[in-house]
Amino acid sequence: MAVGKRVKKVMQWILMLLLAAVLLYFAFRGVKWEDFISGVKSCDFRWIVVSMLASVAAFEIRGMRWRLVMLPLNPTITVREAYDGVTVAYLTNFALPRAGELARCGVISATGKASFESVLGTVVLERSWDMLTYIVILLAVLIMGESSFRQFVSDQVWKPAVDSMSFNFLWVVVMVSVLAVAACVLMYVYRERLRRYRFFDKLFGIVSGLAGGLAAGLRMKHKWRFLLYTLLLWSCYWLMSYTTILAFPQVSGLNWADALFLMVVGSLGWIVPVQGGIGAYHFILSLAMASIYSIPQTSGVIFATISHESQALTMLLCGAVSVFSIYLKKRKNRKTQ
């Protein structure tokens, strides 16, 4: 059984890597490498350093915001522990996409200050808030931005997604959703009987922990500080986009509003379940720049590559430092015991 699970994980990892390779191929197809190298050399890397510093600030702010959500679980959870959880999550996503959220829960639960399930509940709440914020920003960009923004989202994102969903597929989604709700209701009604079985007892424990984490987040005292951290966090994301624009002479005509749009589009690339957004980020960002601003593909790919790799390098470095820090702390604790 263990070998089968391991093989399944390896196959999933390989498939995600192949998807990233395919997206990279489409992003770089037709790129003139002489122009690519020349474009990279023209980059003002001082602005890229500022972008990387903004990325580090975003990690710190996300850690402080997450800690606010976790405080009702245990007030002794520190900002450093929350920060380490955030950076380890980003590092993990380069190996196993979407596994980072579980990894950061593990960082906190390993301290013994809160259970894994309750911490996972706070992550669900925090990520739900991020999704809501993203939707608000996206709507603001579409409403206040140029018609070309709306056209791109409609033609390149919305229509392909709708066209890929047949009527039968939607019917299956509805049926599965109804059955899932019915199953949850039945399990709740007969929960006392089902607890006699080890599987259901463990399942109810996980659900209870998740609910506890969500409830803890809703009980946090510093809600206005949470909102302030959210504003600062997305300001850092915007700053990362804008400073990358300032680094490239080829896109010097773009302004702060364009940086906001590119931030929104680039975020879609990080959402795709491939290792660290590799390929997906390059493809969608260069496509947006060509479709909306008529920026040549090579210039768009250069911009996307430097933007992605600078962020990826920051994630890898900060994540590695956090892993080493956690190791040293555990080693120190063993010596004092």
Coordinates of C-alpha atoms in Angstrom, one line a residue, residues 8-324:
K8 CA 1.2 7.6 -7.3
K9 CA 2.8 10.7 -5.8
V10 CA 5.8 10.3 -8.1
M11 CA 3.5 10.0 -11.1
Q12 CA 1.6 13.2 -10.1
W13 CA 4.9 15.0 -9.6
I14 CA 6.1 13.9 -13.1
L15 CA 2.7 14.9 -14.7
M16 CA 2.9 18.4 -13.1
L17 CA 6.5 18.7 -14.3
L18 CA 5.5 17.8 -17.8
L19 CA 2.7 20.3 -17.7
A20 CA 5.2 23.0 -16.7
A21 CA 7.5 21.9 -19.5
V22 CA 4.6 22.2 -22.1
L23 CA 3.7 25.7 -20.9
L24 CA 7.3 26.8 -21.0
Y25 CA 7.5 25.5 -24.6
F26 CA 4.5 27.5 -25.7
A27 CA 5.8 30.6 -23.8
F28 CA 9.3 30.5 -25.3
R29 CA 8.2 29.2 -28.8
G30 CA 9.4 31.7 -31.4
V31 CA 11.6 33.6 -29.0
K32 CA 14.8 34.9 -30.6
W33 CA 17.6 34.0 -28.2
E34 CA 19.9 36.7 -29.3
D35 CA 17.2 39.3 -28.4
F36 CA 16.4 37.4 -25.2
I37 CA 20.0 37.6 -24.0
S38 CA 20.3 41.3 -25.0
G39 CA 17.0 42.1 -23.2
V40 CA 18.2 40.5 -20.0
K41 CA 21.4 42.5 -20.1
S42 CA 19.4 45.7 -20.5
C43 CA 17.6 45.0 -17.2
D44 CA 18.3 47.3 -14.3
F45 CA 18.8 44.7 -11.6
R46 CA 18.8 47.3 -8.8
W47 CA 15.0 47.5 -9.3
I48 CA 14.8 43.7 -9.2
V49 CA 16.6 43.8 -5.8
V50 CA 13.9 46.2 -4.6
S51 CA 11.3 43.8 -5.9
M52 CA 12.9 40.9 -4.0
L53 CA 13.0 43.0 -0.8
A54 CA 9.3 43.7 -1.3
S55 CA 8.8 40.0 -1.6
V56 CA 10.6 39.4 1.7
A57 CA 8.4 42.1 3.3
A58 CA 5.3 40.3 2.0
F59 CA 6.5 37.0 3.7
E60 CA 6.9 38.9 7.0
I61 CA 3.5 40.6 6.7
R62 CA 1.8 37.3 5.8
G63 CA 3.4 35.7 8.9
M64 CA 2.2 38.5 11.2
R65 CA -1.3 38.4 9.7
W66 CA -1.5 34.6 10.0
R67 CA -0.4 34.8 13.7
L68 CA -3.3 37.1 14.4
V69 CA -5.7 34.4 13.2
M70 CA -3.9 31.7 15.3
L71 CA -3.7 33.7 18.6
P72 CA -7.0 32.4 19.9
L73 CA -5.6 28.9 19.6
N74 CA -2.5 29.7 21.5
P75 CA -1.2 33.3 22.4
T76 CA 2.4 32.0 22.7
I77 CA 2.7 31.4 18.9
T78 CA 5.4 33.8 17.7
V79 CA 5.8 35.9 14.6
R80 CA 9.0 34.0 13.7
E81 CA 7.2 30.7 13.9
A82 CA 4.4 32.0 11.6
Y83 CA 7.0 33.5 9.2
D84 CA 8.9 30.2 9.1
G85 CA 5.6 28.4 8.3
V86 CA 4.9 30.8 5.4
T87 CA 8.4 30.5 3.8
V88 CA 8.5 26.7 4.3
A89 CA 5.2 26.6 2.5
Y90 CA 6.5 28.4 -0.5
L91 CA 9.6 26.2 -0.6
T92 CA 7.5 23.1 -0.4
N93 CA 5.4 24.2 -3.4
F94 CA 8.4 23.9 -5.6
A95 CA 8.6 20.2 -4.8
L96 CA 4.9 19.4 -4.4
P97 CA 2.4 21.9 -5.7
R98 CA -0.4 22.7 -3.3
A99 CA 1.3 20.9 -0.5
G100 CA 2.8 24.1 1.0
E101 CA -0.3 24.8 3.1
L102 CA 0.0 21.5 4.8
A103 CA 3.7 22.1 5.3
R104 CA 3.1 25.3 7.2
C105 CA 0.5 23.7 9.4
G106 CA 3.2 21.1 10.2
V107 CA 5.7 23.8 11.2
I108 CA 3.3 25.2 13.8
S109 CA 1.9 21.8 15.0
A110 CA 5.5 20.6 15.5
T111 CA 6.0 23.3 18.2
G112 CA 3.2 21.6 20.2
K113 CA 1.3 24.9 20.5
A114 CA -1.7 23.9 18.4
S115 CA -3.0 20.8 16.7
F116 CA -2.5 20.3 12.9
E117 CA -6.2 20.3 12.2
S118 CA -6.9 23.5 14.1
V119 CA -4.0 25.3 12.4
L120 CA -5.3 24.0 9.0
G121 CA -8.6 25.7 9.9
T122 CA -6.8 29.1 10.2
V123 CA -5.1 28.5 6.9
V124 CA -8.5 27.8 5.2
L125 CA -9.9 31.1 6.7
E126 CA -6.8 33.1 5.7
R127 CA -6.8 31.7 2.1
S128 CA -10.5 32.3 1.8
W129 CA -9.9 36.0 2.7
D130 CA -7.1 36.2 0.1
M131 CA -9.4 34.8 -2.5
L132 CA -12.0 37.4 -1.6
T133 CA -9.4 40.2 -1.8
Y134 CA -8.2 38.9 -5.2
I135 CA -11.7 38.9 -6.6
V136 CA -12.3 42.4 -5.4
I137 CA -9.1 43.6 -7.0
L138 CA -9.8 41.8 -10.2
L139 CA -13.3 43.3 -10.4
A140 CA -11.9 46.8 -9.7
V141 CA -9.3 46.3 -12.5
L142 CA -12.0 45.1 -14.9
I143 CA -14.4 47.9 -14.1
M144 CA -12.0 50.8 -13.9
G145 CA -9.4 49.5 -16.4
E146 CA -9.3 49.7 -20.2
S147 CA -11.6 47.6 -22.3
S148 CA -8.6 45.6 -23.5
F149 CA -8.2 44.3 -19.9
R150 CA -11.8 43.0 -20.0
Q151 CA -11.3 41.6 -23.5
F152 CA -8.3 39.7 -22.4
V153 CA -9.9 38.1 -19.4
S154 CA -13.0 37.3 -21.4
D155 CA -11.2 35.8 -24.4
Q156 CA -8.2 34.1 -22.7
V157 CA -9.6 33.1 -19.3
W158 CA -13.4 33.0 -19.0
K159 CA -14.4 31.7 -22.5
P160 CA -11.8 28.8 -22.6
A161 CA -12.9 27.8 -19.1
V162 CA -16.6 27.8 -20.0
D163 CA -16.1 26.1 -23.3
S164 CA -14.1 23.3 -21.6
M165 CA -17.2 22.5 -19.5
S166 CA -19.8 20.5 -21.3
F167 CA -23.4 20.2 -20.1
N168 CA -22.7 16.6 -18.9
F169 CA -19.7 17.8 -16.9
L170 CA -21.7 20.5 -15.2
W171 CA -24.5 17.9 -14.5
V172 CA -21.9 15.6 -12.9
V173 CA -20.6 18.5 -10.7
V174 CA -24.1 19.3 -9.5
M175 CA -24.9 15.6 -8.7
V176 CA -21.6 15.1 -6.9
S177 CA -22.2 18.3 -4.9
V178 CA -25.7 17.2 -3.9
L179 CA -24.5 13.7 -2.9
A180 CA -21.6 15.3 -0.8
V181 CA -24.0 17.5 1.1
A182 CA -26.4 14.6 1.7
A183 CA -23.5 12.5 3.0
C184 CA -22.4 15.2 5.3
V185 CA -25.9 15.7 6.7
L186 CA -26.3 11.9 7.3
M187 CA -22.9 11.6 9.0
Y188 CA -23.9 14.5 11.3
V189 CA -27.2 13.0 12.2
Y190 CA -25.7 9.6 12.9
R191 CA -22.3 10.8 14.2
E192 CA -22.6 9.1 17.6
R193 CA -23.1 5.7 16.0
L194 CA -20.4 6.3 13.4
R195 CA -17.9 7.2 16.1
R196 CA -17.7 3.6 17.1
Y197 CA -15.7 3.0 13.9
R198 CA -12.1 4.1 14.0
F199 CA -12.2 5.7 10.5
F200 CA -15.2 7.9 11.3
D201 CA -13.9 8.8 14.7
K202 CA -10.7 10.1 13.2
L203 CA -12.6 11.9 10.4
F204 CA -14.8 13.7 12.9
G205 CA -11.7 14.6 14.9
I206 CA -10.2 16.3 11.8
V207 CA -13.4 18.1 11.0
S208 CA -13.7 19.2 14.6
G209 CA -10.1 20.6 14.5
L210 CA -10.8 22.4 11.2
A211 CA -14.0 24.0 12.7
G212 CA -12.0 25.0 15.8
G213 CA -9.4 26.7 13.6
L214 CA -12.0 28.6 11.6
A215 CA -13.8 29.6 14.8
A216 CA -10.6 30.8 16.3
G217 CA -9.9 33.0 13.3
L218 CA -13.4 34.5 13.6
R219 CA -12.7 35.3 17.3
M220 CA -9.5 37.2 16.7
K221 CA -9.4 40.5 18.6
H222 CA -7.4 42.6 16.2
K223 CA -9.6 42.5 13.1
W224 CA -8.6 46.0 12.0
R225 CA -5.0 45.1 12.2
F226 CA -5.7 42.0 10.1
L227 CA -7.3 44.3 7.4
L228 CA -4.3 46.6 7.6
Y229 CA -1.9 43.7 7.1
T230 CA -4.0 42.5 4.1
L231 CA -3.7 46.0 2.5
L232 CA 0.0 46.0 3.1
L233 CA 0.4 42.5 1.8
W234 CA -1.2 43.2 -1.5
S235 CA 0.6 46.6 -1.7
C236 CA 3.8 44.6 -1.6
Y237 CA 2.6 42.4 -4.4
W238 CA 1.8 45.5 -6.5
L239 CA 5.2 47.0 -5.7
M240 CA 6.9 43.8 -6.8
S241 CA 5.1 44.1 -10.2
Y242 CA 5.8 47.9 -10.6
T243 CA 9.5 47.7 -9.7
T244 CA 9.9 44.9 -12.3
I245 CA 8.4 47.2 -14.9
L246 CA 10.8 50.0 -13.9
A247 CA 13.7 47.5 -14.4
F248 CA 12.9 47.0 -18.1
P249 CA 13.4 49.7 -20.8
Q250 CA 11.3 47.7 -23.2
V251 CA 8.1 48.2 -21.0
S252 CA 8.9 51.7 -19.8
G253 CA 5.6 52.9 -21.2
L254 CA 3.6 50.9 -18.6
N255 CA 2.3 52.7 -15.4
W256 CA 1.2 51.8 -11.9
A257 CA -2.3 50.7 -13.2
D258 CA -0.7 48.4 -15.7
A259 CA 1.4 46.9 -12.8
L260 CA -1.8 46.2 -10.9
F261 CA -3.2 44.4 -13.9
L262 CA 0.0 42.4 -14.5
M263 CA -0.1 41.5 -10.8
V264 CA -3.6 40.1 -11.1
V265 CA -2.7 38.1 -14.3
G266 CA 0.5 36.8 -12.8
S267 CA -1.3 35.6 -9.8
L268 CA -3.2 33.2 -12.1
G269 CA 0.1 31.7 -13.1
W270 CA 1.0 30.9 -9.5
I271 CA -2.4 29.2 -8.9
V272 CA -1.9 26.6 -11.7
P273 CA -0.8 23.3 -9.9
V274 CA 2.8 23.1 -11.3
Q275 CA 6.0 23.3 -9.4
G276 CA 6.4 27.0 -8.3
G277 CA 4.2 28.3 -11.1
I278 CA 7.0 27.4 -13.6
G279 CA 5.8 27.7 -17.2
A280 CA 2.2 28.8 -16.3
Y281 CA 3.4 32.2 -15.0
H282 CA 5.6 32.7 -18.1
F283 CA 2.9 31.7 -20.5
I284 CA 0.0 33.8 -19.2
L285 CA 2.0 36.9 -18.4
S286 CA 3.7 37.0 -21.8
L287 CA 0.4 36.3 -23.5
A288 CA -1.3 39.2 -21.6
M289 CA 1.5 41.6 -22.5
A290 CA 1.3 40.7 -26.2
S291 CA -2.5 40.8 -26.3
I292 CA -3.1 44.0 -24.4
Y293 CA 0.1 46.1 -24.9
S294 CA 1.3 44.7 -28.2
I295 CA 4.6 44.0 -26.5
P296 CA 6.8 41.6 -28.6
Q297 CA 6.8 38.0 -27.4
T298 CA 10.5 38.0 -26.6
S299 CA 10.2 41.1 -24.4
G300 CA 7.2 39.7 -22.7
V301 CA 9.0 36.4 -22.0
I302 CA 12.0 38.3 -20.7
F303 CA 9.8 40.3 -18.3
A304 CA 8.0 37.2 -17.1
T305 CA 11.2 35.2 -16.7
I306 CA 13.0 37.8 -14.6
S307 CA 9.9 38.5 -12.6
H308 CA 9.3 34.8 -11.9
E309 CA 12.9 33.8 -11.2
S310 CA 13.5 36.7 -8.9
Q311 CA 10.4 35.8 -6.9
A312 CA 11.3 32.1 -7.0
L313 CA 14.9 32.8 -5.8
T314 CA 13.5 34.8 -2.9
M315 CA 11.1 32.0 -1.9
L316 CA 13.9 29.4 -2.1
L317 CA 16.4 31.4 -0.1
C318 CA 13.9 32.4 2.6
G319 CA 12.5 28.9 2.8
A320 CA 16.0 27.4 3.1
V321 CA 16.9 29.8 5.9
S322 CA 13.7 28.9 7.7
V323 CA 14.3 25.2 7.4
F324 CA 17.8 25.6 8.7

